[in-house]
Amino acid sequence: MEIRKVFLNEDETPRKWYNILADIRVNPPLGPDGKPVSPDALAPVFPMNLIEQEVSTERWIDIPEPVLDVLHIWRPSPLVRARNMEKALGTPAKIYFKNESLSPPGSHKPNTAVPQAYYNKVFGIERLTTETGAGQWGSALSFACSQFGIKCRVYMVRVSFDQKPYRKSMMEVWGGKCIASPSQETKAGRDALEKDPDTPGSLGIAISEAIETAVGDTSGKTRYSLGSVLNHVMLHQTIIGLEAQKQFKKIGEYPDIVIGCAGGGSNFAGLAFPFVHDKINGKEIEILPVEPAACPTLTRAPFVYDHGDTAGYTPLLAMHSLGHTFVPPPLHAGGLRYHGMAPAVSQLVAEGLATPKSVTQLEAYEAGMLLARTEGIIPAPETNHALACVVNEARKAKEEGKEKIIVFTWSGHGLLDLSAYDKFLSGTLSNFVLSDEEIAKSEEIFMNYPKPEFLKSR
Amino acid sequence: MEIRKVFLNEDETPRKWYNILADIRVNPPLGPDGKPVSPDALAPVFPMNLIEQEVSTERWIDIPEPVLDVLHIWRPSPLVRARNMEKALGTPAKIYFKNESLSPPGSHKPNTAVPQAYYNKVFGIERLTTETGAGQWGSALSFACSQFGIKCRVYMVRVSFDQKPYRKSMMEVWGGKCIASPSQETKAGRDALEKDPDTPGSLGIAISEAIETAVGDTSGKTRYSLGSVLNHVMLHQTIIGLEAQKQFKKIGEYPDIVIGCAGGGSNFAGLAFPFVHDKINGKEIEILPVEPAACPTLTRAPFVYDHGDTAGYTPLLAMHSLGHTFVPPPLHAGGLRYHGMAPAVSQLVAEGLATPKSVTQLEAYEAGMLLARTEGIIPAPETNHALACVVNEARKAKEEGKEKIIVFTWSGHGLLDLSAYDKFLSGTLSNFVLSDEEIAKSEEIFMNYPKPEFLKSR
């Protein structure tokens, strides 16, 4: 019988994260004065040990033992061969995925939530604030905080808060507190409500609320935690790709194509960055971040300096951005509804090290249904976007008659997102496509900001 | 660092199931004439290859390769050491669990759904009917049918159908059809609705509907599938315990106490039966099935002959039963709301090979919360019942100062049952305790049935 899953034992888990900033250069974040922000300026928002990681250019960074110990609740994650899907597509391609849905919160997010909670804890922080879109990140941070005995306060985008009550329940089972955003608790929230009392909310607004709450706590015991975009988040996620490399080595294979869905960029980065390292060192490999056509940051938005949040509390980040006031259409893939993209991922695209793709919501769900009915696992809406690209690449391999090896991240399960499958099955799921005019308009907001430098790392 | 999980590779998966009927004797099922039913009499309901398994007394039965291949989507399941829970309880006991929540439908149920779908497929069956309470079994069979390309029709107890719409969505993602029971589709359903148009339904009624639909299909291409109670179901679940034995061997340990929650009995049997085999062969080991105090089959109901369903379509089974018209209180652990208990499990209790325990709903959720906040995974309501017993045994070990080794099955995750956690957290979750009068009254229905023989296997 052919093997489906490649396991690693816990003593084979990577002991170091890979830091891509050792291999590529990125434009620095800028403060309100247009100058690079100093680490100290970030101290009210993040603990200094994480700020040090954020700016580090060391290639390999030790994973602390207490972090590994919690990651081992579900890690190492299996590398799975999707044989049934290959058969259904009649492709000569071999399709593998890292199953990141096996974590207690059900996604890849705890890979960074756990170290973030740990570093805050050892820095003496007693409470973390954060935002969440569809709820994956908020659940992950609540889970991580429960493991280290710190409090967690989550601002959840209202539309998801109303549609996905189970996510709030999950956070509360782990002892977190979940508040619909915009809320009356913060100036950013009150401003948003004043502008539109019926606003569905957005990640940008929720980030503003969470940052405001963290820096507003005069005890100094509260910090903010972000689930994507930043360098240290990408760093923590690289455990996915590092495990995958060990697993491919075990079976004597190496991928030709690496695929991940990209909202803020952390799921994609987690699998892809260790392979980017190989690519920089001469390996031939295609690296494909996939985004929704309804929020096309990498494929259609310019590489600029822009804020990470709606209120403009964050420094300016050099990234592909649709403009920080852009409110994406109500896609079910809440994790992909973000106006910007991680600077490190944006930089890879700017340099041609990664080739972005976009797919529509319907393409994504068609691929998700194929997977659910072949491989059995019901994917998260975000994962469906990666899947649609996998299907396209597998079909291309068939046309070309090539035995390509494809690997992607199964970023999470869709068990709390089943209403979207209902819509798909009843034919009422819609596609959203943005016009050039809409994109141009949303981008006006950063037109007068500084421009990032075009950096060539190699 | 201490290891959390003991993995097996796919080439270490057991290749045979353990059949407890080689080691114990059970009273035969009886037909309407009060005589043992012949295998042929069951032919309209089940395919002959499964009927042969049902009556087999071979100790080891080969697992077919196509079944193993599908089980390998998630199996072997890890044996996990619950170190954080041990610490929280301050117990010298070592606590292990088999994590059965990792299957695509999220429970142990597919361990038998997959072989049942397979045997029906090779027998030429094109459609399966079944019932489901909370939805775990209906999802599992829909998943299994999608793997072998057969149709699946699920009668879901109305109260759960209304409360857990995501379970229906899951079944439909896998191509199954889910109908609220009682329905207008069957005589059993119409009778139930006539008696009480607002009935919340029950597993007993839903079983009647599913059997009626299967035997009523004159094409002969439809059969019925049951997710618990029967011998062949217990057989298929033994893969859990057989894997656990291999995993304990790997780490040079052996359990003192084996615990599983018991509704129809399959989850308990899956882990426990291979250890019962060891016990019969001289091992000292405590074997504890755990049931809800609100549906106390093994702990308070007599060992009798009774029907498995409300309408009385099934043969009489020798089992502990509260009476086939008993409608259990609206516990959240839908999988434990069954009036009877597997004959093989009932027999173990009758012989003193297993010692049943019961716990209240509140005890169960307290234990579940402890686990969610220590080990991270949110347990299913059914699992919480096993957990409450684990907590009791771990505390006893602490009092006695003994380093007991405890193992239990994490039967499923609670991600689609989070509303019950909301109630627990808000203090509105209730306990149900049955009076002796209620129990005596519900049991009147089988008073005139034949009595099972007291069998001593050893």
Coordinates of N, CA and C in Angstrom, one line a residue, chain B residues 12 53 61 84 119 123 132 150 164 169 194 266-268 278 314 356 375-376 390 411:
Chain B
E12 N 2.8 0.6 10.4 CA 2.6 0.0 11.7 C 1.1 -0.1 12.1
Q53 N -19.7 -11.0 9.4 CA -18.9 -10.4 10.5 C -19.6 -10.3 11.8
I61 N -9.7 -10.6 12.4 CA -10.3 -10.5 11.1 C -9.6 -9.4 10.3
N84 N -0.1 18.5 30.9 CA -0.6 19.7 31.5 C -1.7 19.4 32.4
Y119 N -17.8 -2.5 2.6 CA -18.4 -3.9 2.4 C -19.8 -3.8 1.6
F123 N -20.5 -5.4 -2.1 CA -21.7 -6.3 -2.2 C -22.7 -5.8 -3.2
T132 N -28.9 9.7 12.8 CA -27.8 10.3 13.5 C -28.5 11.2 14.6
I150 N -20.9 5.9 -3.0 CA -22.2 5.4 -2.9 C -23.1 6.6 -2.2
K164 N -28.0 22.3 15.2 CA -26.7 22.1 14.7 C -26.7 22.1 13.2
S169 N -24.7 20.7 6.9 CA -23.9 21.2 5.8 C -22.7 20.3 5.6
E194 N -47.8 12.1 14.2 CA -49.2 12.2 14.6 C -49.4 12.2 16.1
S266 N -19.8 2.0 21.1 CA -18.7 1.7 20.2 C -17.4 2.4 20.5
N267 N -17.5 3.6 21.0 CA -16.3 4.4 21.4 C -15.6 3.7 22.5
F268 N -16.3 3.3 23.5 CA -15.7 2.6 24.6 C -15.1 1.3 24.2
D278 N -6.7 -8.9 27.0 CA -5.5 -9.0 27.9 C -6.0 -9.4 29.3
T314 N -36.2 -3.6 14.9 CA -35.0 -4.5 15.0 C -35.3 -5.7 15.8
P356 N -19.1 -0.1 35.2 CA -19.6 1.2 34.6 C -19.7 2.3 35.7
E375 N -4.8 21.1 27.9 CA -4.3 20.4 26.7 C -4.7 21.1 25.4
G376 N -5.5 22.1 25.5 CA -5.8 22.9 24.3 C -6.9 22.5 23.5
V390 N -12.0 10.4 34.2 CA -10.5 10.4 34.3 C -10.1 11.3 35.4
S411 N -13.0 11.0 22.1 CA -13.9 10.5 21.0 C -14.1 11.5 19.9

